[in-house]
N, CA and C of each residue as an Amber inpcrd file, in Angstrom:
protein
   399
 -21.9580000 -39.6530000-157.3280000 -22.5100000 -41.0240000-158.3310000
 -23.9330000 -40.5470000-158.7020000 -24.6880000 -41.1620000-159.6710000
 -26.1560000 -40.6670000-159.8380000 -26.7700000 -41.5620000-159.0830000
 -27.9760000 -40.9430000-158.2680000 -29.3130000 -41.4010000-157.8990000
 -29.8440000 -43.0150000-158.6530000 -29.1090000 -43.7300000-157.8070000
 -29.7220000 -45.1770000-158.0870000 -28.8150000 -45.5830000-159.4790000
 -27.7710000 -45.1440000-159.6230000 -26.1410000 -45.7500000-160.1790000
 -25.5050000 -47.2630000-158.9680000 -25.5280000 -47.9600000-159.4630000
 -24.7060000 -49.2180000-158.6550000 -22.9510000 -49.0300000-158.7480000
 -22.4180000 -49.1700000-157.9490000 -20.8770000 -48.7920000-157.0090000
 -20.2760000 -49.9050000-157.8080000 -19.5410000 -49.8660000-158.8010000
 -18.5870000 -51.3010000-159.7820000 -17.9830000 -51.8470000-158.0490000
 -17.9000000 -52.5710000-158.3350000 -17.2180000 -53.7530000-157.7650000
 -16.5310000 -54.8280000-158.2900000 -15.2090000 -55.6520000-157.6080000
 -13.6640000 -56.1650000-158.0550000 -15.0390000 -57.4420000-158.7850000
 -16.4050000 -57.9040000-158.3310000 -16.8550000 -58.6200000-158.8610000
 -17.4650000 -58.4870000-160.4340000 -17.3530000 -57.6500000-160.4860000
 -17.9440000 -56.7780000-162.1300000 -16.9260000 -56.8660000-162.8580000
 -15.6520000 -57.2840000-162.6000000 -14.8320000 -57.6880000-163.6070000
 -14.8310000 -59.4770000-163.9120000 -15.3250000 -59.7890000-163.4190000
 -15.1470000 -61.1350000-163.8410000 -15.8490000 -61.8890000-165.0200000
 -17.0240000 -60.4700000-165.5010000 -17.4660000 -60.8910000-167.1920000
 -16.2120000 -60.1880000-168.1220000 -15.9880000 -59.5130000-167.7730000
 -14.9170000 -58.4280000-168.4510000 -14.1620000 -58.9570000-168.9020000
 -13.7380000 -59.2820000-170.5460000 -13.1420000 -60.4360000-171.4240000
 -11.9040000 -59.5770000-170.8120000 -11.7230000 -58.3620000-171.2450000
 -10.6700000 -57.5270000-170.8330000  -9.4130000 -57.9000000-169.9110000
  -9.8590000 -58.0370000-169.0080000 -10.1150000 -57.1670000-167.2730000
  -8.4580000 -58.1620000-167.2210000  -7.3690000 -57.7620000-166.5920000
  -5.9830000 -58.6590000-166.8050000  -6.1650000 -59.6560000-165.1730000
  -7.3090000 -60.2920000-165.3190000  -6.7790000 -60.8920000-164.2320000
  -5.9910000 -62.5640000-163.4900000  -5.3970000 -63.2180000-164.9280000
  -3.7900000 -63.6500000-164.8800000  -2.4910000 -63.3580000-164.4070000
  -2.1060000 -64.2190000-163.8930000  -0.6360000 -64.0610000-163.9750000
   0.1400000 -64.7930000-165.0990000   0.9090000 -64.0290000-165.1970000
   1.5340000 -64.7640000-166.1640000   1.7400000 -66.5550000-165.6060000
   2.3010000 -66.9800000-165.3470000   2.1320000 -68.8700000-164.9450000
   1.1170000 -68.9990000-164.9920000  -0.2640000 -68.4150000-164.3280000
  -1.2950000 -68.9890000-164.6930000  -2.0110000 -69.3330000-166.1740000
  -1.5790000 -67.8900000-166.6020000  -2.0280000 -67.8610000-168.0340000
  -1.2590000 -68.8520000-168.7470000   0.1920000 -69.6360000-168.7720000
   0.2050000 -70.3340000-169.4370000   0.0170000 -72.1900000-169.0150000
  -0.1750000 -71.8500000-167.5730000  -1.0580000 -73.1370000-167.0070000
  -2.2240000 -73.6800000-167.9060000  -2.7270000 -72.5890000-168.4660000
  -3.9140000 -73.0280000-168.5970000  -4.1590000 -73.0810000-170.3810000
  -3.2060000 -73.0720000-171.0280000  -3.0190000 -72.5860000-172.0610000
  -2.2210000 -73.9700000-172.8530000  -1.0870000 -73.8180000-171.6520000
  -0.9230000 -75.3970000-172.0200000   0.5850000 -74.9300000-172.3380000
   1.2100000 -73.4830000-172.0820000   2.0430000 -73.5200000-172.6980000
   3.1160000 -72.7080000-172.1330000   4.4520000 -72.4490000-172.3560000
   5.5950000 -71.6860000-170.9320000   5.1330000 -70.5650000-170.3700000
   6.2680000 -69.9130000-170.0720000   5.8900000 -68.3260000-169.9530000
   7.0950000 -67.8300000-170.6900000   7.2440000 -68.0660000-171.0580000
   8.4410000 -68.0670000-172.5060000   7.7320000 -67.5170000-174.0300000
   7.0830000 -68.7370000-174.3800000   6.4240000 -68.4470000-174.9610000
   5.3730000 -66.9480000-175.1970000   4.9350000 -67.1270000-174.0150000
   4.1270000 -66.0070000-173.7480000   4.9360000 -64.2590000-174.1060000
   6.0810000 -65.0720000-173.4760000   6.7690000 -63.5650000-173.4060000
   7.0070000 -63.0940000-174.7070000   7.5220000 -64.3520000-175.4220000
   7.2460000 -64.4620000-177.0110000   6.5650000 -63.4900000-177.9270000
   5.0240000 -64.0650000-177.4880000   4.0600000 -63.4600000-177.9440000
   4.2430000 -61.9750000-177.6060000   4.1730000 -61.2030000-176.6580000
   4.5990000 -60.1040000-176.6590000   5.6640000 -59.5120000-177.1160000
   7.1160000 -60.0760000-177.5350000   8.0080000 -59.8820000-178.2140000
   7.3760000 -59.4310000-179.6140000   6.5140000 -60.6850000-180.0710000
   5.9730000 -60.7060000-181.3160000   5.3010000 -58.8440000-182.0250000
   4.4130000 -58.9780000-180.6170000   3.2860000 -57.2580000-180.7320000
   2.0530000 -58.3950000-180.3150000   1.5420000 -59.3240000-180.4290000
   0.5530000 -59.9370000-180.9310000  -0.3450000 -59.7500000-179.8140000
   0.3460000 -59.5760000-178.3950000  -0.4120000 -59.4990000-177.0900000
   0.4280000 -58.4040000-175.8720000   0.6760000 -57.3430000-175.3240000
   0.8650000 -56.3540000-174.7040000  -0.2670000 -56.5370000-173.1830000
   0.5070000 -56.8880000-172.4980000  -0.3600000 -57.0560000-170.7570000
  -0.0450000 -56.4850000-170.1880000  -1.1160000 -55.8400000-169.7010000
  -0.4650000 -54.6940000-169.0970000   0.8070000 -55.1480000-167.5460000
   0.8370000 -54.4270000-166.6300000   1.9550000 -54.4500000-165.5020000
   1.4150000 -54.6480000-164.2740000   1.1340000 -55.3660000-162.9700000
   1.0410000 -54.9640000-161.3890000   1.4280000 -54.0730000-161.6930000
   1.0170000 -53.6300000-160.1650000   1.1890000 -52.6490000-159.2390000
   3.4930000 -53.0530000-159.2120000   3.3980000 -54.0010000-158.9610000
   4.9570000 -54.6630000-158.5780000   5.7570000 -55.3860000-159.6360000
   5.0530000 -55.0530000-160.8020000   5.7970000 -55.1250000-161.9530000
   5.4170000 -56.0110000-163.2620000   4.4760000 -56.9150000-162.4780000
   4.2370000 -58.1920000-163.1910000   2.8770000 -58.6590000-164.5010000
   3.3040000 -59.0170000-165.5390000   2.3270000 -59.1990000-166.3470000
   1.5770000 -59.9540000-165.8780000  -0.0420000 -58.9420000-166.5370000
  -1.3380000 -59.8840000-165.7770000  -2.1640000 -59.8430000-166.9030000
  -2.3630000 -60.8740000-167.4130000  -3.0970000 -60.9020000-169.4520000
  -5.1020000 -61.6170000-168.7440000  -5.9270000 -61.0230000-169.9390000
  -6.9960000 -61.2290000-170.0820000  -7.3440000 -62.5610000-170.5190000
  -8.5060000 -62.9100000-170.2010000  -8.7940000 -64.0470000-171.2810000
  -9.2770000 -63.8710000-172.7080000  -9.4170000 -62.5450000-172.8410000
  -9.1760000 -62.0830000-174.5820000  -7.6630000 -62.7700000-175.5020000
  -6.7260000 -61.7580000-174.0190000  -5.3500000 -62.0800000-174.7610000
  -4.9310000 -63.1920000-174.2870000  -5.6210000 -64.2160000-173.3030000
  -5.1680000 -65.9100000-173.7390000  -5.9540000 -66.7700000-174.2790000
  -7.1820000 -66.2670000-175.3040000  -7.2710000 -66.0660000-176.4820000
  -6.9470000 -66.8930000-177.4690000  -6.0030000 -65.2720000-177.9520000
  -5.2530000 -65.5880000-178.9650000  -3.9470000 -65.7690000-178.6480000
  -2.9980000 -65.7020000-177.5400000  -2.7100000 -66.4710000-177.3600000
  -2.9600000 -68.5020000-177.7300000  -3.8670000 -69.1800000-176.9390000
  -4.3040000 -70.4190000-177.2140000  -4.3550000 -70.8380000-178.8680000
  -5.2970000 -69.6700000-179.5200000  -4.4200000 -69.9270000-180.8690000
  -3.4310000 -69.4950000-181.7320000  -2.0240000 -69.0510000-181.0860000
  -0.6970000 -68.6390000-181.6310000  -0.2100000 -69.9080000-181.2980000
  -0.8630000 -70.7870000-180.3740000  -0.1030000 -72.1420000-179.8160000
  -0.7740000 -73.1030000-180.7750000  -1.6960000 -73.0320000-181.1880000
  -2.4020000 -73.6900000-182.4290000  -1.4850000 -73.5310000-183.4000000
  -1.2410000 -72.7980000-184.2940000  -0.3980000 -72.2100000-185.4310000
   0.9600000 -73.1430000-184.9160000   1.4550000 -72.1710000-183.8740000
   3.1120000 -73.1750000-183.9410000   3.0820000 -74.2430000-183.6950000
   2.5310000 -74.1580000-182.5850000   2.5110000 -76.6780000-182.8990000
   2.0910000 -77.3160000-184.8460000   1.8050000 -76.9000000-185.5420000
   1.5890000 -76.8750000-186.6640000   2.5270000 -76.4880000-187.3870000
   3.2930000 -75.7450000-187.0840000   4.6740000 -76.2020000-187.7860000
   4.9850000 -73.9280000-188.5580000   3.6650000 -73.3550000-187.7700000
   3.9680000 -71.9680000-188.2990000   5.1950000 -71.2250000-186.9560000
   6.0740000 -70.2560000-188.2240000   6.6060000 -69.3440000-186.8960000
   5.8990000 -68.6700000-186.3600000   6.3960000 -68.5480000-185.0740000
   5.5680000 -67.4870000-184.2120000   5.4020000 -66.1250000-184.7970000
   6.4010000 -65.5080000-185.9510000   5.7150000 -63.9540000-186.0510000
   4.8810000 -64.6130000-187.2100000   5.1230000 -65.3910000-187.9780000
   3.6270000 -65.3650000-188.9860000   2.4660000 -66.0920000-187.8710000
   2.9260000 -66.5550000-187.1890000   1.1520000 -66.9270000-186.0280000
   0.2890000 -65.3890000-186.1550000   1.3800000 -64.7210000-185.5010000
   0.8890000 -63.3120000-184.7350000   0.1390000 -62.8380000-185.8980000
   0.8710000 -62.7740000-187.3840000   0.5720000 -62.0680000-188.2490000
  -1.5080000 -62.5050000-189.0090000  -1.2760000 -63.4270000-188.4720000
  -2.5050000 -64.8290000-189.0170000  -3.4610000 -64.3040000-187.8630000
  -3.5900000 -64.2290000-186.7580000  -4.6810000 -64.5720000-185.9280000
  -4.8620000 -62.6200000-185.9400000  -3.5950000 -61.6210000-186.3360000
  -4.1410000 -60.5330000-186.1740000  -4.6840000 -59.9860000-187.5760000
  -4.4770000 -60.4840000-188.2880000  -5.2120000 -60.4070000-190.0330000
  -6.8200000 -61.5120000-189.7870000  -7.2190000 -62.3170000-189.4040000
  -7.6140000 -63.1740000-188.5570000  -9.1760000 -62.4220000-187.6950000
  -8.3110000 -61.7730000-186.6880000  -9.0920000 -60.4800000-186.6400000
  -9.4700000 -59.4850000-186.7730000  -9.0180000 -58.7990000-187.8540000
  -9.8070000 -57.6460000-188.4770000 -10.5560000 -58.1870000-189.7260000
 -10.1770000 -59.0890000-190.2290000 -11.4480000 -60.1110000-191.0330000
 -12.8690000 -59.6910000-190.4300000 -12.4700000 -60.4410000-189.0260000
 -13.7640000 -60.6120000-188.2390000 -14.4940000 -59.5840000-187.7730000
 -13.9010000 -58.2400000-187.4290000 -14.4720000 -57.2950000-187.6980000
 -14.7980000 -56.3180000-188.6590000 -13.4220000 -56.8430000-189.6250000
 -14.6800000 -55.8420000-190.5560000 -15.8220000 -56.3010000-191.1350000
 -15.9980000 -57.7720000-190.8960000 -17.2480000 -58.4360000-191.3600000
 -18.6660000 -58.0600000-190.3580000 -17.9060000 -58.1840000-188.8470000
 -18.8800000 -57.4750000-187.9850000 -19.6940000 -55.8920000-188.4100000
 -18.6610000 -55.4000000-188.4460000 -18.6840000 -53.6300000-189.5200000
 -19.9520000 -54.0310000-190.6430000 -19.5340000 -54.8150000-191.2670000
 -20.4500000 -54.5220000-192.9630000 -21.7180000 -55.4400000-192.2210000
 -22.1350000 -56.1780000-191.4870000 -23.2140000 -57.3220000-191.3240000
 -24.1170000 -55.6920000-189.9940000 -23.3160000 -55.1400000-189.8210000
 -24.4170000 -54.2420000-189.1800000 -24.7950000 -53.1080000-189.4460000
 -23.3710000 -52.8670000-191.1300000 -24.1330000 -51.7950000-191.3840000
 -25.1980000 -52.0420000-192.5680000 -24.9200000 -53.4050000-193.2570000
 -26.3570000 -54.2940000-193.5540000 -27.8340000 -54.0820000-192.4390000
 -27.9530000 -54.7350000-192.0010000 -28.7000000 -54.5780000-191.0690000
 -29.3290000 -53.0860000-190.7070000 -28.6260000 -51.7150000-190.8040000
 -28.9000000 -50.4440000-190.1180000 -29.3720000 -49.6760000-191.8180000
 -28.8670000 -50.3280000-192.8650000 -29.2100000 -49.6970000-194.1590000
 -30.1410000 -51.1320000-195.5370000 -31.3920000 -51.0930000-195.3400000
 -31.2570000 -51.8660000-195.6130000 -31.8550000 -52.3780000-197.0800000
 -32.2130000 -50.2430000-197.4950000 -32.4980000 -49.4710000-198.3550000
 -31.5160000 -50.3120000-199.4750000 -30.1350000 -50.0970000-198.9560000
 -28.6820000 -50.0700000-199.6670000 -28.5520000 -51.2940000-200.3020000
 -29.4390000 -52.6220000-199.2880000 -29.4550000 -54.0280000-199.7460000
 -29.3870000 -54.7280000-201.0560000 -28.3360000 -55.2780000-202.3330000
 -29.0410000 -55.6180000-203.5610000 -29.6570000 -56.4110000-203.2660000
 -30.0630000 -57.0980000-204.1640000 -30.5420000 -58.0520000-205.0100000
 -30.5300000 -59.6590000-204.5170000 -30.8820000 -60.3560000-203.6120000
 -30.3560000 -61.1500000-203.3390000 -29.5460000 -61.0260000-201.8300000
 -28.4820000 -59.6600000-201.3740000 -28.2840000 -59.7280000-200.0620000
 -28.8940000 -60.6160000-198.8270000 -30.2700000 -60.1220000-198.7940000
 -30.3800000 -61.1390000-197.7630000 -31.1920000 -62.2650000-197.6330000
 -30.7870000 -63.1220000-198.8160000 -30.1820000 -64.4970000-198.4170000
 -29.6710000 -65.2250000-197.6900000 -28.0800000 -64.2520000-197.7020000
 -27.3820000 -65.1740000-197.0470000 -26.4290000 -66.0400000-197.5140000
 -25.7320000 -66.4850000-197.0790000 -24.4690000 -67.0510000-198.0850000
 -24.4780000 -68.0540000-198.7840000 -23.9500000 -68.2680000-199.8580000
 -24.8020000 -69.5950000-200.5130000 -23.4040000 -69.6600000-200.8730000
 -22.9750000 -71.4030000-200.7140000 -21.5310000 -71.6180000-200.9040000
 -22.1930000 -72.9950000-200.7980000 -21.0590000 -74.1150000-201.4000000
 -21.2140000 -75.8610000-201.1520000 -21.5740000 -75.8960000-200.4910000
 -21.7130000 -75.9850000-199.6020000 -21.5130000 -76.1950000-198.0990000
 -23.0140000 -76.1610000-197.9610000 -23.9420000 -74.6780000-197.9120000
 -24.3400000 -73.5640000-197.3330000 -26.0480000 -73.5890000-198.7700000
 -25.2320000 -74.5030000-200.2460000 -26.6360000 -74.5510000-200.7270000
 -27.4740000 -75.9180000-200.8530000 -26.5000000 -76.9630000-200.5890000
 -27.6660000 -78.2980000-200.3520000 -27.2190000 -78.7370000-202.1530000
 -28.0610000 -80.2380000-202.4280000 -27.2910000 -80.8930000-203.1630000
 -27.8330000 -80.2240000-204.9690000 -27.1690000 -80.1280000-206.0980000
 -28.0770000 -79.9920000-207.2610000 -29.2220000 -80.1340000-207.6990000
 -29.8200000 -80.7950000-207.4200000 -31.2660000 -81.9180000-207.3720000
 -32.5200000 -80.8860000-206.5030000 -31.9390000 -80.0510000-205.6640000
 -32.6520000 -79.5020000-204.6300000 -33.4410000 -80.3800000-203.8040000
 -33.2260000 -81.5700000-203.3150000 -34.0540000 -82.4060000-202.7020000
 -33.5990000 -82.3960000-201.1380000 -32.8670000 -81.2770000-200.8310000
 -32.2750000 -80.8710000-199.8120000 -31.3290000 -82.1670000-199.0210000
 -31.4440000 -83.1530000-199.7050000 -30.6600000 -84.1550000-198.8040000
 -28.9400000 -84.5570000-199.5290000
């Protein structure tokens, strides 16, 4: 260990969204679903929780957010497999937008006219008369 470096402690995992801290029962309880639903999400390939030394599934906060989103979609009538695909596509889109924003910040000369003005849509543009209200 380098001089002045701090040792990692178990408490450091509390802020890690990917740390598998939750048992299947606790995970299901937290998001208001059943362990069977979590297993179905695993079978559909949305989340693959790591296993504890005893072979039990352990879920991270990131996985719980994905499972909660799947639960919302399923509650609205979307089949589990379709809900999982929607979530993967939403996640891919969010990552692509994040990368795009990062690239624009890193290379301001490459931005075209109006690129720095931000999004303009019906909600963002304000009323057509320009009154701002």
